[in-house]
PDB file of C-alpha atoms in Angstrom:
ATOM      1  CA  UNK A 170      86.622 -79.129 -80.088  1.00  0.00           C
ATOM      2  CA  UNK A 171      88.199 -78.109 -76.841  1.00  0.00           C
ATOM      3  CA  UNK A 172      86.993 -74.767 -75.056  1.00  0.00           C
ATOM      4  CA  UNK A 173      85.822 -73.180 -71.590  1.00  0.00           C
ATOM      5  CA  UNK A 174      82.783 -74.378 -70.830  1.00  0.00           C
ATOM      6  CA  UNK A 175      83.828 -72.372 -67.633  1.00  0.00           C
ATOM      7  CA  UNK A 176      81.150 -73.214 -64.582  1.00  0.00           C
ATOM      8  CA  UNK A 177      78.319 -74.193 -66.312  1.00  0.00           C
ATOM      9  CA  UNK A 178      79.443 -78.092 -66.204  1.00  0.00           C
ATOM     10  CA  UNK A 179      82.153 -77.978 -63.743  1.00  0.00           C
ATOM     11  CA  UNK A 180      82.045 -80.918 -61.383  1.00  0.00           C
ATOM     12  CA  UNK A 181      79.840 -82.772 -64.120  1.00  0.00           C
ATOM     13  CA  UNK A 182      82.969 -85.141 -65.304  1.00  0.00           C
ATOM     14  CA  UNK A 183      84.666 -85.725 -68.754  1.00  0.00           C
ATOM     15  CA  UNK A 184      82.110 -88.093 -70.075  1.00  0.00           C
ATOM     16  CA  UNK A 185      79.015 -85.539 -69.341  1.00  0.00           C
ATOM     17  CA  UNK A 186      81.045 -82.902 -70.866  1.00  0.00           C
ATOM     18  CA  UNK A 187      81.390 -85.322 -73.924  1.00  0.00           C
ATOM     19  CA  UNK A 188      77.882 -86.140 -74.139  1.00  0.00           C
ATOM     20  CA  UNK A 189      76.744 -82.821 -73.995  1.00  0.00           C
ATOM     21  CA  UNK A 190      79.570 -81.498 -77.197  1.00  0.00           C
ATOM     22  CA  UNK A 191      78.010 -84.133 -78.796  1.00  0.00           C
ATOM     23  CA  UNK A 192      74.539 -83.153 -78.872  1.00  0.00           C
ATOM     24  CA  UNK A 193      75.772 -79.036 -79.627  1.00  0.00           C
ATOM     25  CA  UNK A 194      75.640 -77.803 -82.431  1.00  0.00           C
ATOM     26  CA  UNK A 195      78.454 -74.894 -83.604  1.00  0.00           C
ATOM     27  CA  UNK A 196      77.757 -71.075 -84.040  1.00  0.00           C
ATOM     28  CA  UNK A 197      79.638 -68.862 -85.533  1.00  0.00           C
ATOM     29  CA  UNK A 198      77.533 -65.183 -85.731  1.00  0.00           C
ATOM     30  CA  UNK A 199      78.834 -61.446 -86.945  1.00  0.00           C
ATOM     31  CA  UNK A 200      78.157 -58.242 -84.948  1.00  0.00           C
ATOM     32  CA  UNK A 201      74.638 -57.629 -85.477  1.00  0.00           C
ATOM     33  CA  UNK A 202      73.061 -60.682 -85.439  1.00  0.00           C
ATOM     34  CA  UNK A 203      70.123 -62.070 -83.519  1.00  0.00           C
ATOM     35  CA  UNK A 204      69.986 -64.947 -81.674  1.00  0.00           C
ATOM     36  CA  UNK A 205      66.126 -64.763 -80.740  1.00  0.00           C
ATOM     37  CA  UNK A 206      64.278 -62.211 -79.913  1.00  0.00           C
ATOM     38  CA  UNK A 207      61.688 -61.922 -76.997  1.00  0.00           C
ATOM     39  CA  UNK A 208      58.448 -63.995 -78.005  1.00  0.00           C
ATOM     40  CA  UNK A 209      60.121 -66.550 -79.734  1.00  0.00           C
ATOM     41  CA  UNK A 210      59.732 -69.731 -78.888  1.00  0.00           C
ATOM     42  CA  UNK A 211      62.136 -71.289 -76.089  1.00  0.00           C
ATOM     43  CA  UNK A 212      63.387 -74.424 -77.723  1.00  0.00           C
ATOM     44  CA  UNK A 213      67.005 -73.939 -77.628  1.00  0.00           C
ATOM     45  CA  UNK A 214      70.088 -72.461 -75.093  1.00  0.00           C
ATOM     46  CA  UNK A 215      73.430 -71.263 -75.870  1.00  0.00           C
ATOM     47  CA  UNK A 216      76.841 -71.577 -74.079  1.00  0.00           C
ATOM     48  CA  UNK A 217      79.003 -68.198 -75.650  1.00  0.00           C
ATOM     49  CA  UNK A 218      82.704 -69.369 -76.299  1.00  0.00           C
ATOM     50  CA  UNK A 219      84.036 -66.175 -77.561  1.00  0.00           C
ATOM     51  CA  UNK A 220      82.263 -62.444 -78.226  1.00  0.00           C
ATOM     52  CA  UNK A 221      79.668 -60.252 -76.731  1.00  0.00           C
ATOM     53  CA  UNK A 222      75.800 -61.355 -76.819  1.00  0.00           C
ATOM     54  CA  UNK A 223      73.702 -58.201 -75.050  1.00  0.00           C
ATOM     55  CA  UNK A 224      70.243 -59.338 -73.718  1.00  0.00           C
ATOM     56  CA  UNK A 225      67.905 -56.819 -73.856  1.00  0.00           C
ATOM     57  CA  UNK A 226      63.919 -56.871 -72.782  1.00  0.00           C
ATOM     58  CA  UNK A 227      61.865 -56.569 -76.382  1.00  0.00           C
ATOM     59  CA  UNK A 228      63.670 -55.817 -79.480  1.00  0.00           C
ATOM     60  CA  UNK A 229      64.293 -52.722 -78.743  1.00  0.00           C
ATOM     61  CA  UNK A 230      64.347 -52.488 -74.709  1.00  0.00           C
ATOM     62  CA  UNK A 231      66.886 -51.697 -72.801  1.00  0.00           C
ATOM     63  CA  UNK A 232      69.877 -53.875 -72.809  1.00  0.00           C
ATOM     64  CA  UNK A 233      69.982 -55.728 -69.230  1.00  0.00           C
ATOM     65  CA  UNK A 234      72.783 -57.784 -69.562  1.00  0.00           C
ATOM     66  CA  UNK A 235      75.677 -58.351 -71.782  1.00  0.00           C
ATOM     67  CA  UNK A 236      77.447 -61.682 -71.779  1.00  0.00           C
ATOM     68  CA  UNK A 237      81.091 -61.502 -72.365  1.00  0.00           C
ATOM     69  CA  UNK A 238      82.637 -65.094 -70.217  1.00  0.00           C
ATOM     70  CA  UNK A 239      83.231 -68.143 -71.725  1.00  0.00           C
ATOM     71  CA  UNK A 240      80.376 -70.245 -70.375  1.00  0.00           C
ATOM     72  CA  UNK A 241      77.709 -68.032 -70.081  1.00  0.00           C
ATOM     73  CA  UNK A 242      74.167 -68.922 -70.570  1.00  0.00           C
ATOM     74  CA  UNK A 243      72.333 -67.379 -72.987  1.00  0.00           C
ATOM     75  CA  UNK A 244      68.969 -68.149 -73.437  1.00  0.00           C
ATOM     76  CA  UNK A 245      68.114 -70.139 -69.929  1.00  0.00           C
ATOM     77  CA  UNK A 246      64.199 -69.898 -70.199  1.00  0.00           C
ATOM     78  CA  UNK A 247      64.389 -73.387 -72.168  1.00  0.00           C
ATOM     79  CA  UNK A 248      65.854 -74.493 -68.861  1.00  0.00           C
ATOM     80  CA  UNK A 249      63.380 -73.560 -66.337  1.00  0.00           C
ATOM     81  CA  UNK A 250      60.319 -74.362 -67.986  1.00  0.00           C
ATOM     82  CA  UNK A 251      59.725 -71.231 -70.061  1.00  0.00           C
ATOM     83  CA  UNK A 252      57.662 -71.473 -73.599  1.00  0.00           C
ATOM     84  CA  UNK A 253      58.973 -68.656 -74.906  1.00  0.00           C
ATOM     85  CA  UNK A 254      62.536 -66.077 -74.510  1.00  0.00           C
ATOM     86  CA  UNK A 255      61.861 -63.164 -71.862  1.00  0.00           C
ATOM     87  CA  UNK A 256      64.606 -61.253 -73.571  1.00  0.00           C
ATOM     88  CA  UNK A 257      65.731 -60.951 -76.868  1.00  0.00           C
ATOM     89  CA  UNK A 258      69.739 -61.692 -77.452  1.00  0.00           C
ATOM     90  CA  UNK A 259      72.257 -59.738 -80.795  1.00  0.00           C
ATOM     91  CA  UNK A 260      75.641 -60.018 -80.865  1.00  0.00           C
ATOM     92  CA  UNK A 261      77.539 -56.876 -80.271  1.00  0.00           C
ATOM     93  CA  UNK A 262      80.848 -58.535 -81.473  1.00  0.00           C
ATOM     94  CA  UNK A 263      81.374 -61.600 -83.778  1.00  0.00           C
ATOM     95  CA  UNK A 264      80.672 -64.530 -81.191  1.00  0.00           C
ATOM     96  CA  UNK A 265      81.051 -68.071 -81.266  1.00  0.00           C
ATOM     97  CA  UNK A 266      78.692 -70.113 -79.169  1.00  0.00           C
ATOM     98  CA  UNK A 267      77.021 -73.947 -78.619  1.00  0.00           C
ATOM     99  CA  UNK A 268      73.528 -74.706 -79.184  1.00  0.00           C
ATOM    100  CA  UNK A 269      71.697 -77.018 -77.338  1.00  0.00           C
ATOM    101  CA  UNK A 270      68.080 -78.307 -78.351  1.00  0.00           C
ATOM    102  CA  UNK A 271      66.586 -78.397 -74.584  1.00  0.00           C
ATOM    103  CA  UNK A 272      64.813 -81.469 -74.727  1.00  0.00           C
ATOM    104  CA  UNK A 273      67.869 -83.309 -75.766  1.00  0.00           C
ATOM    105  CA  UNK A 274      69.843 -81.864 -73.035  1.00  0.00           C
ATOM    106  CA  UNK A 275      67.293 -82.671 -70.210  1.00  0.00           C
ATOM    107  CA  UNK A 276      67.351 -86.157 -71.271  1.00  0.00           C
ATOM    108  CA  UNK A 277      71.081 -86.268 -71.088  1.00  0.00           C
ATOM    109  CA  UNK A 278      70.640 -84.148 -67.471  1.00  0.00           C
ATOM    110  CA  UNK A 279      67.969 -86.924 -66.559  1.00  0.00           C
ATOM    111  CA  UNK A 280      70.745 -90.220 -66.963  1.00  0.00           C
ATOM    112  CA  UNK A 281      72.627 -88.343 -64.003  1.00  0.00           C
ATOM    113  CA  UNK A 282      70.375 -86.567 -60.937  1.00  0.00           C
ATOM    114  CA  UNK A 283      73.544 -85.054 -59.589  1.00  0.00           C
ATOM    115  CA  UNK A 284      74.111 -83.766 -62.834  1.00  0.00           C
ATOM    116  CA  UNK A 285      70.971 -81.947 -62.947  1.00  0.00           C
ATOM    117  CA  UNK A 286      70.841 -80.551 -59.438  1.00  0.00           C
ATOM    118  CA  UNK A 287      74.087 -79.204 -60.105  1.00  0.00           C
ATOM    119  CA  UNK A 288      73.521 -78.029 -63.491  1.00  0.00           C
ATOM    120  CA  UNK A 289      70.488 -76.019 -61.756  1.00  0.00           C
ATOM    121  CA  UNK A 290      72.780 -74.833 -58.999  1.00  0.00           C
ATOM    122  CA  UNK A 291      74.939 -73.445 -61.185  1.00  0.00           C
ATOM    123  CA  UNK A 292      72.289 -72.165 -63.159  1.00  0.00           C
ATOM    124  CA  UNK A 293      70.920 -70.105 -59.967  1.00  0.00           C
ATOM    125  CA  UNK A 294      74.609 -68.501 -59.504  1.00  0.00           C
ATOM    126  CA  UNK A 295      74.594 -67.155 -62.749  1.00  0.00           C
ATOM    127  CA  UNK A 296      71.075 -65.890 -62.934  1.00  0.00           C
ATOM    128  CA  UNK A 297      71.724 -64.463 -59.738  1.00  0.00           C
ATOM    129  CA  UNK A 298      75.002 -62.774 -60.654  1.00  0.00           C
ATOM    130  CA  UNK A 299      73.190 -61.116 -63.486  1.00  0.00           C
ATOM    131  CA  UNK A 300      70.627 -59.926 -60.921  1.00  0.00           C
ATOM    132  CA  UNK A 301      73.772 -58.202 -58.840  1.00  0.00           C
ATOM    133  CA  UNK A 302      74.783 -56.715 -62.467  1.00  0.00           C
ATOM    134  CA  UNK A 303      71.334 -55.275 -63.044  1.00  0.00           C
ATOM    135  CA  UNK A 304      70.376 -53.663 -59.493  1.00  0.00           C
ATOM    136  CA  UNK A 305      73.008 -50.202 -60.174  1.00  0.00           C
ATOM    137  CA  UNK A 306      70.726 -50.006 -62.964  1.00  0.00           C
ATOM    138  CA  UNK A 307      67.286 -49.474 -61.384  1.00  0.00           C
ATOM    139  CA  UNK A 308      68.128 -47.841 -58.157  1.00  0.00           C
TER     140      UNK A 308
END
């Protein structure tokens, strides 16, 4: 399966970007559906490929964010350490998306430390891109 990972793994190199299809498992949701919901536990993160996932704080909070690029994060808390989803994430379209089981990927991260830090830098631009995104909204 060939698709934009977009800057989540660029720089990584082909046989990362194998590695890491490899270990994914394929979504396929309808408008509507939940991904997790705020409270759950943090065992998983997705990569969107196609649709619109809004990320909202409870299950019924506002909505704080609504991925919509190929590449996208959804669900980073597995990343950095979290036990459990700060936000809770539905589909507002019919999305496709990658799932990762987090302790898998950090093992595949761990074979490559330039992986990782870049992984995490990359991580950091897109968290703080988001934070840009959600500052019109509380001023």
């Amino acid at each position: 399966m060939v698709f934009k990972m977009g800057d989540f793994i660029l720089g990584m190199g082909k046989e990362f970007a194998l590695e890491a299809m490899e270990i994914s498992e394929k979504l396929s949701l309808d408008e509507g559906e939940t991904l997790f919901n705020a409270g759950d536990a943090a065992r998983h993160f997705y990569v969107l490929i196609k649709g619109r996932v809004e990320l909202s704080l409870g299950k019924t909070g506002p909505v704080v964010y609504m991925a919509r690029h190929p590449g996208e994060v959804i669900g980073w808390s597995s990343l950095v350490g979290r036990n459990d989803f700060s936000a809770s994430a539905k589909c507002r379209e019919s999305a496709k998306l990658l799932k990762f089981d987090r302790n898998s990927f950090l093992e595949l991260l761990q074979k490559n430390s330039a992986n990782e830090a870049l992984l995490f830098k990359r991580l950091a631009e897109m968290l703080g891109n988001r934070l840009l995104e959600l500052y019109p909204t509380i001023t």
